[in-house]
Amino acid sequence: MGRGTGAVLVLLMVAAALVLATGRELGHRMTVAVCSGAGDCGTFPESPPVCQYYGRDRVAAQETFAFAQQQAAPGARLIQFGDGSAEVLVSRAGAPADVYGFLRYQDAQHWVLDHSAELGSVADAAAGPSGQGIRDGYLTLLRRIGLEHESTVVPRAAAIALADDPLGGSIGAYRQSPDGEVSELTVLIPFDAASQQLKNLAERLGLWDFIGYTVELDENREPVKLTLSGPAAEGWSVDTLRAATPGDGRFLPADRRGPSGLAEGQVLVRSYSLDLRRQANATVYREAFSLGSVASTAGPVLSAEEDMDWLDRGELYGRLADRIRTDAVFIEAAHAVPGMAGDEDVLRRAAEGLVIRLGPEDAPDTRMADARTADLSIAESQPEPLLSCDLDAAGQEGA
């Protein structure tokens, strides 16, 4: 055995020992370090600080708000949530998107690095010319020493985009569980496709341009949560929601306000979630929603828009507003949108991407800049900051 061959074997043994000792984390760090130099390898920003005092609104916000969204590679959308978990949605032409869930966003990043040929090419380009790309070499080494590849992760759902929702609105998406049942449906209804009564409700909630509804179902296909959301209108506060006369179907005067945050290069999204396991909420939900045709399957749709006359619909939406103002979890989140520069169309697409999560495909990348939450079941509650603990610090100083 020549001296050169022996040296190569020693190096291979050292490399194998390093990988065995530290697992695939070392390889991922090497790959991230290389492709980061090229400007993009699907990495997330660090998670924001989140105040640690508890409440129904805090838990809901951390589980549902998208701290960061980005197109890491063609057909791959990465979403990081406030609790540190993440999803990767992988779209294929003419087929539903696969939804992969991860408890840690670092695991989602690793999975993308393992699977994306586009990101692998970035790493190879950054590493310079060689007989074998750094990513391919890393994966080959893992296979040879018997470490498992991330391909064992299986989708937890399929996400299907709706070109037109059942009510003739703009866009939406639904998720199917592995057994093919609808587990979540989101529909966006633009103001110009909504009834006047629905627009009045949206304006009372401080929304601009469209109102979206999301219905989540449990394993028994029973609805468990209803969320109404959309881009925020300027000149609104929670007091506006509380000030209107409850239950009579007459809302605040229609006000064509502009979107909030446009001048700051941000999209502000407001959402209200109702727990449908509470009887009063479930009663109003059943009056407004019913099972309808959603693409090739059945799912919950806002049937009140078509099945009621304007007077009954207005009274029903008044009762829904009552439930929201007295029992909803309120979340208001500001998202920085690179390159928005006062463009309403970019703001609209960013808001659509944040509400639907699946897309649209051309939705811009976003990153959380600020967030406030409130549990409206607590009388006189006001939105409190989620990403700053100033209130806690002030309370400790005064103690």
mmCIF file of C-alpha atoms in Angstrom:
data_model
loop_
_atom_site.group_PDB
_atom_site.id
_atom_site.type_symbol
_atom_site.label_atom_id
_atom_site.label_comp_id
_atom_site.label_asym_id
_atom_site.label_seq_id
_atom_site.Cartn_x
_atom_site.Cartn_y
_atom_site.Cartn_z
ATOM 1 C CA MET A 1 0.000 0.000 0.000
ATOM 2 C CA GLY A 2 1.479 3.338 -1.029
ATOM 3 C CA ARG A 3 1.918 6.234 1.328
ATOM 4 C CA GLY A 4 -0.633 8.307 -0.649
ATOM 5 C CA THR A 5 -3.257 5.572 -0.527
ATOM 6 C CA GLY A 6 -2.764 5.151 3.206
ATOM 7 C CA ALA A 7 -3.231 8.867 3.770
ATOM 8 C CA VAL A 8 -6.494 8.811 1.815
ATOM 9 C CA LEU A 9 -7.786 5.899 3.913
ATOM 10 C CA VAL A 10 -6.901 7.722 7.111
ATOM 11 C CA LEU A 11 -8.779 10.795 5.929
ATOM 12 C CA LEU A 12 -11.819 8.694 5.019
ATOM 13 C CA MET A 13 -11.778 7.037 8.431
ATOM 14 C CA VAL A 14 -11.571 10.419 10.165
ATOM 15 C CA ALA A 15 -14.434 11.781 8.054
ATOM 16 C CA ALA A 16 -16.578 8.720 8.793
ATOM 17 C CA ALA A 17 -15.841 9.017 12.503
ATOM 18 C CA LEU A 18 -16.845 12.650 12.502
ATOM 19 C CA VAL A 19 -20.129 11.933 10.775
ATOM 20 C CA LEU A 20 -20.874 8.974 13.045
ATOM 21 C CA ALA A 21 -20.084 11.038 16.133
ATOM 22 C CA THR A 22 -22.127 14.087 15.257
ATOM 23 C CA GLY A 23 -24.784 12.608 12.985
ATOM 24 C CA ARG A 24 -26.045 14.391 9.925
ATOM 25 C CA GLU A 25 -25.904 17.725 11.780
ATOM 26 C CA LEU A 26 -22.242 18.157 10.791
ATOM 27 C CA GLY A 27 -22.994 17.511 7.151
ATOM 28 C CA HIS A 28 -25.904 19.917 7.188
ATOM 29 C CA ARG A 29 -23.801 22.618 8.795
ATOM 30 C CA MET A 30 -21.127 22.142 6.145
ATOM 31 C CA THR A 31 -23.705 22.352 3.369
ATOM 32 C CA VAL A 32 -25.418 25.400 4.869
ATOM 33 C CA ALA A 33 -22.074 27.142 5.325
ATOM 34 C CA VAL A 34 -21.180 26.610 1.684
ATOM 35 C CA CYS A 35 -24.489 27.521 0.086
ATOM 36 C CA SER A 36 -25.024 30.505 2.399
ATOM 37 C CA GLY A 37 -22.080 32.100 0.644
ATOM 38 C CA ALA A 38 -24.126 32.064 -2.561
ATOM 39 C CA GLY A 39 -26.902 34.028 -0.895
ATOM 40 C CA ASP A 40 -29.713 31.476 -0.451
ATOM 41 C CA CYS A 41 -29.969 27.905 0.710
ATOM 42 C CA GLY A 42 -33.439 27.900 2.199
ATOM 43 C CA THR A 43 -32.389 29.088 5.647
ATOM 44 C CA PHE A 44 -34.852 30.664 8.056
ATOM 45 C CA PRO A 45 -34.125 33.711 10.171
ATOM 46 C CA GLU A 46 -33.803 33.093 13.876
ATOM 47 C CA SER A 47 -37.090 32.782 15.774
ATOM 48 C CA PRO A 48 -38.328 35.990 17.399
ATOM 49 C CA PRO A 49 -38.405 36.516 21.154
ATOM 50 C CA VAL A 50 -41.857 35.659 22.481
ATOM 51 C CA CYS A 51 -43.106 36.711 25.900
ATOM 52 C CA GLN A 52 -43.543 33.710 28.158
ATOM 53 C CA TYR A 53 -46.687 34.695 30.041
ATOM 54 C CA TYR A 54 -49.585 32.504 29.065
ATOM 55 C CA GLY A 55 -53.102 32.890 27.764
ATOM 56 C CA ARG A 56 -55.425 31.451 25.162
ATOM 57 C CA ASP A 57 -54.385 34.133 22.688
ATOM 58 C CA ARG A 58 -50.649 33.548 23.193
ATOM 59 C CA VAL A 59 -50.909 29.823 22.565
ATOM 60 C CA ALA A 60 -53.025 30.329 19.434
ATOM 61 C CA ALA A 61 -50.667 32.969 18.066
ATOM 62 C CA GLN A 62 -47.501 30.921 18.532
ATOM 63 C CA GLU A 63 -49.099 27.891 16.856
ATOM 64 C CA THR A 64 -50.577 29.705 13.880
ATOM 65 C CA PHE A 65 -48.725 32.878 12.914
ATOM 66 C CA ALA A 66 -46.179 32.555 10.141
ATOM 67 C CA PHE A 67 -42.982 34.148 11.411
ATOM 68 C CA ALA A 68 -41.335 33.661 8.020
ATOM 69 C CA GLN A 69 -42.435 32.428 4.592
ATOM 70 C CA GLN A 70 -40.197 31.952 1.597
ATOM 71 C CA GLN A 71 -39.881 30.141 -1.709
ATOM 72 C CA ALA A 72 -36.739 28.175 -0.934
ATOM 73 C CA ALA A 73 -36.691 26.574 -4.377
ATOM 74 C CA PRO A 74 -39.072 26.329 -7.328
ATOM 75 C CA GLY A 75 -42.191 24.563 -6.081
ATOM 76 C CA ALA A 76 -41.106 24.524 -2.426
ATOM 77 C CA ARG A 77 -42.631 26.915 0.118
ATOM 78 C CA LEU A 78 -41.160 27.040 3.632
ATOM 79 C CA ILE A 79 -43.196 28.368 6.549
ATOM 80 C CA GLN A 80 -41.811 28.911 10.029
ATOM 81 C CA PHE A 81 -44.344 29.251 12.851
ATOM 82 C CA GLY A 82 -44.052 31.161 16.092
ATOM 83 C CA ASP A 83 -43.655 28.038 18.221
ATOM 84 C CA GLY A 84 -40.515 27.030 16.315
ATOM 85 C CA SER A 85 -42.204 24.393 14.141
ATOM 86 C CA ALA A 86 -42.280 24.551 10.354
ATOM 87 C CA GLU A 87 -43.928 23.221 7.225
ATOM 88 C CA VAL A 88 -42.586 22.589 3.757
ATOM 89 C CA LEU A 89 -45.150 22.587 0.958
ATOM 90 C CA VAL A 90 -43.894 20.930 -2.206
ATOM 91 C CA SER A 91 -45.918 21.641 -5.345
ATOM 92 C CA ARG A 92 -45.921 19.511 -8.468
ATOM 93 C CA ALA A 93 -47.532 20.446 -11.760
ATOM 94 C CA GLY A 94 -51.040 19.040 -12.025
ATOM 95 C CA ALA A 95 -50.965 17.411 -8.573
ATOM 96 C CA PRO A 96 -51.734 18.387 -4.980
ATOM 97 C CA ALA A 97 -48.922 19.871 -2.927
ATOM 98 C CA ASP A 98 -47.411 17.604 -0.288
ATOM 99 C CA VAL A 99 -47.337 19.101 3.213
ATOM 100 C CA TYR A 100 -44.392 18.042 5.368
ATOM 101 C CA GLY A 101 -44.488 18.994 9.040
ATOM 102 C CA PHE A 102 -41.501 19.460 11.358
ATOM 103 C CA LEU A 103 -41.357 20.206 15.076
ATOM 104 C CA ARG A 104 -38.207 22.303 14.532
ATOM 105 C CA TYR A 105 -37.588 24.653 11.650
ATOM 106 C CA GLN A 106 -33.974 23.449 11.546
ATOM 107 C CA ASP A 107 -35.277 20.002 10.592
ATOM 108 C CA ALA A 108 -37.311 21.553 7.780
ATOM 109 C CA GLN A 109 -34.206 23.339 6.544
ATOM 110 C CA HIS A 110 -32.235 20.080 6.608
ATOM 111 C CA TRP A 111 -34.974 18.291 4.697
ATOM 112 C CA VAL A 112 -34.970 20.934 1.965
ATOM 113 C CA LEU A 113 -31.192 20.700 1.676
ATOM 114 C CA ASP A 114 -31.455 16.946 1.253
ATOM 115 C CA HIS A 115 -34.186 17.095 -1.372
ATOM 116 C CA SER A 116 -33.815 20.199 -3.459
ATOM 117 C CA ALA A 117 -31.707 19.804 -6.578
ATOM 118 C CA GLU A 118 -31.886 23.576 -6.966
ATOM 119 C CA LEU A 119 -30.328 24.152 -3.549
ATOM 120 C CA GLY A 120 -27.769 21.448 -4.246
ATOM 121 C CA SER A 121 -26.724 23.288 -7.381
ATOM 122 C CA VAL A 122 -26.278 26.453 -5.341
ATOM 123 C CA ALA A 123 -23.981 24.587 -2.952
ATOM 124 C CA ASP A 124 -21.998 23.091 -5.823
ATOM 125 C CA ALA A 125 -21.547 26.491 -7.471
ATOM 126 C CA ALA A 126 -20.343 28.022 -4.224
ATOM 127 C CA ALA A 127 -17.858 25.186 -3.709
ATOM 128 C CA GLY A 128 -16.289 25.734 -7.120
ATOM 129 C CA PRO A 129 -15.403 23.144 -9.791
ATOM 130 C CA SER A 130 -14.863 19.613 -8.535
ATOM 131 C CA GLY A 131 -15.353 16.033 -9.647
ATOM 132 C CA GLN A 132 -18.401 15.650 -7.397
ATOM 133 C CA GLY A 133 -20.669 18.279 -5.843
ATOM 134 C CA ILE A 134 -20.294 18.828 -2.119
ATOM 135 C CA ARG A 135 -23.936 17.984 -1.542
ATOM 136 C CA ASP A 136 -23.794 14.782 -3.573
ATOM 137 C CA GLY A 137 -20.592 13.785 -1.818
ATOM 138 C CA TYR A 138 -22.157 14.389 1.575
ATOM 139 C CA LEU A 139 -25.216 12.261 0.719
ATOM 140 C CA THR A 140 -23.046 9.512 -0.758
ATOM 141 C CA LEU A 141 -20.988 9.368 2.429
ATOM 142 C CA LEU A 142 -24.149 9.061 4.524
ATOM 143 C CA ARG A 143 -25.350 6.157 2.411
ATOM 144 C CA ARG A 144 -22.009 4.324 2.595
ATOM 145 C CA ILE A 145 -21.763 4.470 6.378
ATOM 146 C CA GLY A 146 -25.414 3.547 6.874
ATOM 147 C CA LEU A 147 -26.891 6.797 8.212
ATOM 148 C CA GLU A 148 -30.498 7.357 7.240
ATOM 149 C CA HIS A 149 -31.446 9.951 4.659
ATOM 150 C CA GLU A 150 -34.184 12.487 5.425
ATOM 151 C CA SER A 151 -36.350 10.983 2.666
ATOM 152 C CA THR A 152 -38.067 8.841 5.310
ATOM 153 C CA VAL A 153 -40.172 11.886 6.256
ATOM 154 C CA VAL A 154 -43.669 11.369 4.828
ATOM 155 C CA PRO A 155 -46.302 14.017 4.070
ATOM 156 C CA ARG A 156 -48.853 14.592 6.811
ATOM 157 C CA ALA A 157 -51.380 16.124 4.420
ATOM 158 C CA ALA A 158 -52.005 17.156 0.845
ATOM 159 C CA ALA A 159 -52.854 20.763 -0.021
ATOM 160 C CA ILE A 160 -54.980 21.510 -3.065
ATOM 161 C CA ALA A 161 -55.337 25.021 -4.468
ATOM 162 C CA LEU A 162 -58.773 26.240 -5.531
ATOM 163 C CA ALA A 163 -58.805 28.438 -8.603
ATOM 164 C CA ASP A 164 -62.356 29.513 -7.741
ATOM 165 C CA ASP A 165 -64.094 28.839 -4.467
ATOM 166 C CA PRO A 166 -67.656 27.433 -4.341
ATOM 167 C CA LEU A 167 -69.092 30.951 -3.948
ATOM 168 C CA GLY A 168 -67.393 32.422 -6.988
ATOM 169 C CA GLY A 169 -64.711 34.249 -5.004
ATOM 170 C CA SER A 170 -61.045 34.469 -5.832
ATOM 171 C CA ILE A 171 -58.782 31.749 -4.477
ATOM 172 C CA GLY A 172 -58.436 29.247 -1.682
ATOM 173 C CA ALA A 173 -57.011 25.899 -0.669
ATOM 174 C CA TYR A 174 -58.010 22.820 1.242
ATOM 175 C CA ARG A 175 -55.997 20.175 3.011
ATOM 176 C CA GLN A 176 -56.624 16.466 2.915
ATOM 177 C CA SER A 177 -55.539 14.006 5.574
ATOM 178 C CA PRO A 178 -53.683 10.864 4.438
ATOM 179 C CA ASP A 179 -57.028 9.042 4.190
ATOM 180 C CA GLY A 180 -58.320 11.621 1.699
ATOM 181 C CA GLU A 181 -60.728 13.544 3.958
ATOM 182 C CA VAL A 182 -60.778 17.343 4.117
ATOM 183 C CA SER A 183 -59.073 18.488 7.325
ATOM 184 C CA GLU A 184 -58.938 22.234 6.647
ATOM 185 C CA LEU A 185 -60.492 24.610 4.123
ATOM 186 C CA THR A 186 -59.533 28.229 3.443
ATOM 187 C CA VAL A 187 -61.459 30.477 1.064
ATOM 188 C CA LEU A 188 -60.775 34.129 0.254
ATOM 189 C CA ILE A 189 -63.747 36.222 -0.856
ATOM 190 C CA PRO A 190 -62.824 39.594 -2.372
ATOM 191 C CA PHE A 191 -65.083 42.496 -1.493
ATOM 192 C CA ASP A 192 -66.355 42.780 -5.060
ATOM 193 C CA ALA A 193 -67.640 39.162 -4.878
ATOM 194 C CA ALA A 194 -69.097 39.423 -1.353
ATOM 195 C CA SER A 195 -72.610 40.343 -0.305
ATOM 196 C CA GLN A 196 -73.073 43.771 1.241
ATOM 197 C CA GLN A 197 -73.704 42.102 4.593
ATOM 198 C CA LEU A 198 -70.398 40.196 4.429
ATOM 199 C CA LYS A 199 -68.565 43.388 3.454
ATOM 200 C CA ASN A 200 -70.132 45.124 6.443
ATOM 201 C CA LEU A 201 -68.863 42.332 8.694
ATOM 202 C CA ALA A 202 -65.388 42.552 7.159
ATOM 203 C CA GLU A 203 -65.288 46.305 7.668
ATOM 204 C CA ARG A 204 -66.404 45.902 11.259
ATOM 205 C CA LEU A 205 -63.484 43.499 11.755
ATOM 206 C CA GLY A 206 -61.090 46.055 10.284
ATOM 207 C CA LEU A 207 -60.313 44.142 7.073
ATOM 208 C CA TRP A 208 -59.400 45.505 3.652
ATOM 209 C CA ASP A 209 -59.919 44.125 0.129
ATOM 210 C CA PHE A 210 -60.981 40.578 1.052
ATOM 211 C CA ILE A 211 -62.225 38.416 3.899
ATOM 212 C CA GLY A 212 -60.933 34.876 4.311
ATOM 213 C CA TYR A 213 -62.432 32.050 6.315
ATOM 214 C CA THR A 214 -60.649 28.922 7.490
ATOM 215 C CA VAL A 215 -62.471 25.940 8.982
ATOM 216 C CA GLU A 216 -60.441 23.245 10.743
ATOM 217 C CA LEU A 217 -61.893 19.769 11.317
ATOM 218 C CA ASP A 218 -60.874 17.045 13.771
ATOM 219 C CA GLU A 219 -60.270 13.362 13.042
ATOM 220 C CA ASN A 220 -64.038 12.763 13.216
ATOM 221 C CA ARG A 221 -64.609 15.469 10.560
ATOM 222 C CA GLU A 222 -66.259 17.735 13.122
ATOM 223 C CA PRO A 223 -65.471 21.464 12.833
ATOM 224 C CA VAL A 224 -63.343 22.625 15.766
ATOM 225 C CA LYS A 225 -62.187 26.119 14.795
ATOM 226 C CA LEU A 226 -63.355 28.965 12.565
ATOM 227 C CA THR A 227 -60.961 31.785 11.679
ATOM 228 C CA LEU A 228 -61.877 34.966 9.814
ATOM 229 C CA SER A 229 -58.906 36.949 8.528
ATOM 230 C CA GLY A 230 -57.611 39.367 5.947
ATOM 231 C CA PRO A 231 -55.379 42.381 5.315
ATOM 232 C CA ALA A 232 -55.887 45.173 7.832
ATOM 233 C CA ALA A 233 -57.653 48.426 7.026
ATOM 234 C CA GLU A 234 -56.195 51.647 8.371
ATOM 235 C CA GLY A 235 -57.871 53.712 11.074
ATOM 236 C CA TRP A 236 -59.330 50.804 13.078
ATOM 237 C CA SER A 237 -59.100 49.532 16.664
ATOM 238 C CA VAL A 238 -60.661 46.790 18.781
ATOM 239 C CA ASP A 239 -62.885 49.464 20.296
ATOM 240 C CA THR A 240 -64.475 49.845 16.856
ATOM 241 C CA LEU A 241 -65.577 46.212 16.996
ATOM 242 C CA ARG A 242 -66.978 46.636 20.489
ATOM 243 C CA ALA A 243 -68.698 49.960 19.827
ATOM 244 C CA ALA A 244 -71.265 48.806 17.264
ATOM 245 C CA THR A 245 -74.735 47.863 18.475
ATOM 246 C CA PRO A 246 -74.607 44.068 18.899
ATOM 247 C CA GLY A 247 -76.939 41.613 17.281
ATOM 248 C CA ASP A 248 -79.118 43.886 15.140
ATOM 249 C CA GLY A 249 -77.433 43.250 11.779
ATOM 250 C CA ARG A 250 -76.613 46.941 11.307
ATOM 251 C CA PHE A 251 -72.920 47.626 11.326
ATOM 252 C CA LEU A 252 -70.707 50.642 11.119
ATOM 253 C CA PRO A 253 -71.154 52.763 7.988
ATOM 254 C CA ALA A 254 -69.258 51.391 4.990
ATOM 255 C CA ASP A 255 -65.877 53.105 4.883
ATOM 256 C CA ARG A 256 -63.502 52.694 1.966
ATOM 257 C CA ARG A 257 -60.294 52.876 3.965
ATOM 258 C CA GLY A 258 -56.935 51.975 2.493
ATOM 259 C CA PRO A 259 -54.668 49.140 3.655
ATOM 260 C CA SER A 260 -52.657 49.571 6.825
ATOM 261 C CA GLY A 261 -48.847 49.379 6.690
ATOM 262 C CA LEU A 262 -48.483 50.130 2.977
ATOM 263 C CA ALA A 263 -46.222 53.142 3.489
ATOM 264 C CA GLU A 264 -43.972 51.154 5.859
ATOM 265 C CA GLY A 265 -43.459 48.317 3.380
ATOM 266 C CA GLN A 266 -45.439 45.935 5.580
ATOM 267 C CA VAL A 267 -48.593 43.880 5.255
ATOM 268 C CA LEU A 268 -50.736 43.831 8.387
ATOM 269 C CA VAL A 269 -53.001 40.773 8.766
ATOM 270 C CA ARG A 270 -55.841 40.574 11.304
ATOM 271 C CA SER A 271 -57.491 37.308 12.313
ATOM 272 C CA TYR A 272 -60.239 36.208 14.679
ATOM 273 C CA SER A 273 -60.548 32.574 15.790
ATOM 274 C CA LEU A 274 -63.598 30.980 17.409
ATOM 275 C CA ASP A 275 -63.481 27.671 19.273
ATOM 276 C CA LEU A 276 -66.352 25.664 17.773
ATOM 277 C CA ARG A 277 -66.307 23.251 20.696
ATOM 278 C CA ARG A 278 -68.107 26.003 22.604
ATOM 279 C CA GLN A 279 -71.829 25.588 22.086
ATOM 280 C CA ALA A 280 -72.703 29.238 21.428
ATOM 281 C CA ASN A 281 -70.026 29.479 18.731
ATOM 282 C CA ALA A 282 -71.031 26.152 17.175
ATOM 283 C CA THR A 283 -74.679 27.229 16.958
ATOM 284 C CA VAL A 284 -73.876 30.330 14.908
ATOM 285 C CA TYR A 285 -71.392 28.374 12.779
ATOM 286 C CA ARG A 286 -74.018 25.777 11.827
ATOM 287 C CA GLU A 287 -76.366 28.536 10.688
ATOM 288 C CA ALA A 288 -73.750 30.110 8.423
ATOM 289 C CA PHE A 289 -71.857 27.066 7.114
ATOM 290 C CA SER A 290 -72.816 23.718 5.634
ATOM 291 C CA LEU A 291 -71.162 20.881 3.745
ATOM 292 C CA GLY A 292 -70.830 21.705 0.089
ATOM 293 C CA SER A 293 -68.919 20.686 -2.995
ATOM 294 C CA VAL A 294 -65.247 21.678 -2.866
ATOM 295 C CA ALA A 295 -63.466 20.672 -6.060
ATOM 296 C CA SER A 296 -63.882 16.872 -6.141
ATOM 297 C CA THR A 297 -64.780 16.437 -2.476
ATOM 298 C CA ALA A 298 -67.061 17.810 0.245
ATOM 299 C CA GLY A 299 -66.105 20.503 2.720
ATOM 300 C CA PRO A 300 -67.539 23.325 4.840
ATOM 301 C CA VAL A 301 -68.619 26.365 2.818
ATOM 302 C CA LEU A 302 -70.184 29.700 3.766
ATOM 303 C CA SER A 303 -73.631 28.784 2.447
ATOM 304 C CA ALA A 304 -75.281 31.855 4.020
ATOM 305 C CA GLU A 305 -73.943 33.914 1.117
ATOM 306 C CA GLU A 306 -76.244 32.114 -1.312
ATOM 307 C CA ASP A 307 -78.985 30.484 0.765
ATOM 308 C CA MET A 308 -80.295 33.493 2.732
ATOM 309 C CA ASP A 309 -81.968 36.763 1.839
ATOM 310 C CA TRP A 310 -80.169 39.952 2.738
ATOM 311 C CA LEU A 311 -82.151 40.580 5.933
ATOM 312 C CA ASP A 312 -81.620 37.107 7.431
ATOM 313 C CA ARG A 313 -77.992 37.166 6.327
ATOM 314 C CA GLY A 314 -77.415 40.521 8.015
ATOM 315 C CA GLU A 315 -78.931 39.300 11.280
ATOM 316 C CA LEU A 316 -76.847 36.116 11.157
ATOM 317 C CA TYR A 317 -73.613 38.010 10.539
ATOM 318 C CA GLY A 318 -74.603 40.273 13.417
ATOM 319 C CA ARG A 319 -74.766 37.259 15.722
ATOM 320 C CA LEU A 320 -71.445 36.035 14.354
ATOM 321 C CA ALA A 321 -69.925 39.444 15.104
ATOM 322 C CA ASP A 322 -71.303 39.179 18.649
ATOM 323 C CA ARG A 323 -69.521 35.874 19.159
ATOM 324 C CA ILE A 324 -66.290 37.333 17.775
ATOM 325 C CA ARG A 325 -66.312 40.428 19.962
ATOM 326 C CA THR A 326 -67.077 38.407 23.110
ATOM 327 C CA ASP A 327 -65.212 35.109 22.614
ATOM 328 C CA ALA A 328 -62.662 35.228 19.782
ATOM 329 C CA VAL A 329 -58.890 35.103 19.930
ATOM 330 C CA PHE A 330 -57.609 38.187 18.105
ATOM 331 C CA ILE A 331 -54.205 38.226 16.383
ATOM 332 C CA GLU A 332 -52.752 41.166 14.473
ATOM 333 C CA ALA A 333 -49.397 40.570 12.803
ATOM 334 C CA ALA A 334 -47.230 42.910 10.740
ATOM 335 C CA HIS A 335 -45.017 41.265 8.117
ATOM 336 C CA ALA A 336 -42.119 42.920 6.315
ATOM 337 C CA VAL A 337 -42.328 42.406 2.546
ATOM 338 C CA PRO A 338 -39.099 43.087 0.625
ATOM 339 C CA GLY A 339 -39.677 45.283 -2.394
ATOM 340 C CA MET A 340 -43.288 46.174 -1.623
ATOM 341 C CA ALA A 341 -42.553 49.916 -1.852
ATOM 342 C CA GLY A 342 -46.161 51.061 -1.547
ATOM 343 C CA ASP A 343 -47.470 48.593 -4.157
ATOM 344 C CA GLU A 344 -51.021 47.472 -3.289
ATOM 345 C CA ASP A 345 -50.820 44.465 -5.619
ATOM 346 C CA VAL A 346 -47.721 43.144 -3.824
ATOM 347 C CA LEU A 347 -49.425 43.739 -0.469
ATOM 348 C CA ARG A 348 -52.513 41.860 -1.639
ATOM 349 C CA ARG A 349 -50.518 38.841 -2.866
ATOM 350 C CA ALA A 350 -48.490 38.787 0.347
ATOM 351 C CA ALA A 351 -51.693 38.822 2.409
ATOM 352 C CA GLU A 352 -53.150 36.021 0.297
ATOM 353 C CA GLY A 353 -50.029 33.931 0.850
ATOM 354 C CA LEU A 354 -50.141 34.510 4.611
ATOM 355 C CA VAL A 355 -53.816 33.572 4.912
ATOM 356 C CA ILE A 356 -53.796 30.589 2.541
ATOM 357 C CA ARG A 357 -50.230 29.353 3.311
ATOM 358 C CA LEU A 358 -50.185 27.257 0.125
ATOM 359 C CA GLY A 359 -49.639 30.284 -2.023
ATOM 360 C CA PRO A 360 -50.326 31.784 -4.443
ATOM 361 C CA GLU A 361 -47.147 30.605 -6.118
ATOM 362 C CA ASP A 362 -45.969 34.155 -6.768
ATOM 363 C CA ALA A 363 -46.652 35.363 -3.214
ATOM 364 C CA PRO A 364 -43.626 37.332 -2.002
ATOM 365 C CA ASP A 365 -41.434 36.251 0.898
ATOM 366 C CA THR A 366 -42.445 37.672 4.266
ATOM 367 C CA ARG A 367 -40.938 37.999 7.718
ATOM 368 C CA MET A 368 -42.698 38.843 10.976
ATOM 369 C CA ALA A 369 -41.976 42.378 12.177
ATOM 370 C CA ASP A 370 -44.484 42.751 15.019
ATOM 371 C CA ALA A 371 -47.545 41.041 16.482
ATOM 372 C CA ARG A 372 -50.271 41.733 19.037
ATOM 373 C CA THR A 373 -52.853 39.393 20.530
ATOM 374 C CA ALA A 374 -55.945 39.611 22.731
ATOM 375 C CA ASP A 375 -58.417 37.179 24.270
ATOM 376 C CA LEU A 376 -61.699 38.971 23.580
ATOM 377 C CA SER A 377 -63.539 36.749 26.074
ATOM 378 C CA ILE A 378 -61.859 38.859 28.768
ATOM 379 C CA ALA A 379 -63.867 42.054 29.224
ATOM 380 C CA GLU A 380 -62.052 45.250 28.222
ATOM 381 C CA SER A 381 -58.970 43.311 27.082
ATOM 382 C CA GLN A 382 -56.698 45.125 24.647
ATOM 383 C CA PRO A 383 -54.109 43.722 22.215
ATOM 384 C CA GLU A 384 -50.755 43.104 23.904
ATOM 385 C CA PRO A 385 -47.370 42.790 22.137
ATOM 386 C CA LEU A 386 -46.264 39.251 21.371
ATOM 387 C CA LEU A 387 -42.659 39.909 20.358
ATOM 388 C CA SER A 388 -41.751 42.342 23.135
ATOM 389 C CA CYS A 389 -41.811 41.832 26.896
ATOM 390 C CA ASP A 390 -41.820 45.528 27.765
ATOM 391 C CA LEU A 391 -45.058 45.181 29.720
ATOM 392 C CA ASP A 392 -43.554 42.419 31.849
ATOM 393 C CA ALA A 393 -40.457 44.522 32.500
ATOM 394 C CA ALA A 394 -42.570 47.531 33.445
ATOM 395 C CA GLY A 395 -44.594 45.396 35.823
ATOM 396 C CA GLN A 396 -41.460 44.075 37.507
ATOM 397 C CA GLU A 397 -40.051 47.571 37.955
ATOM 398 C CA GLY A 398 -43.239 48.735 39.606
ATOM 399 C CA ALA A 399 -43.397 45.716 41.915
#
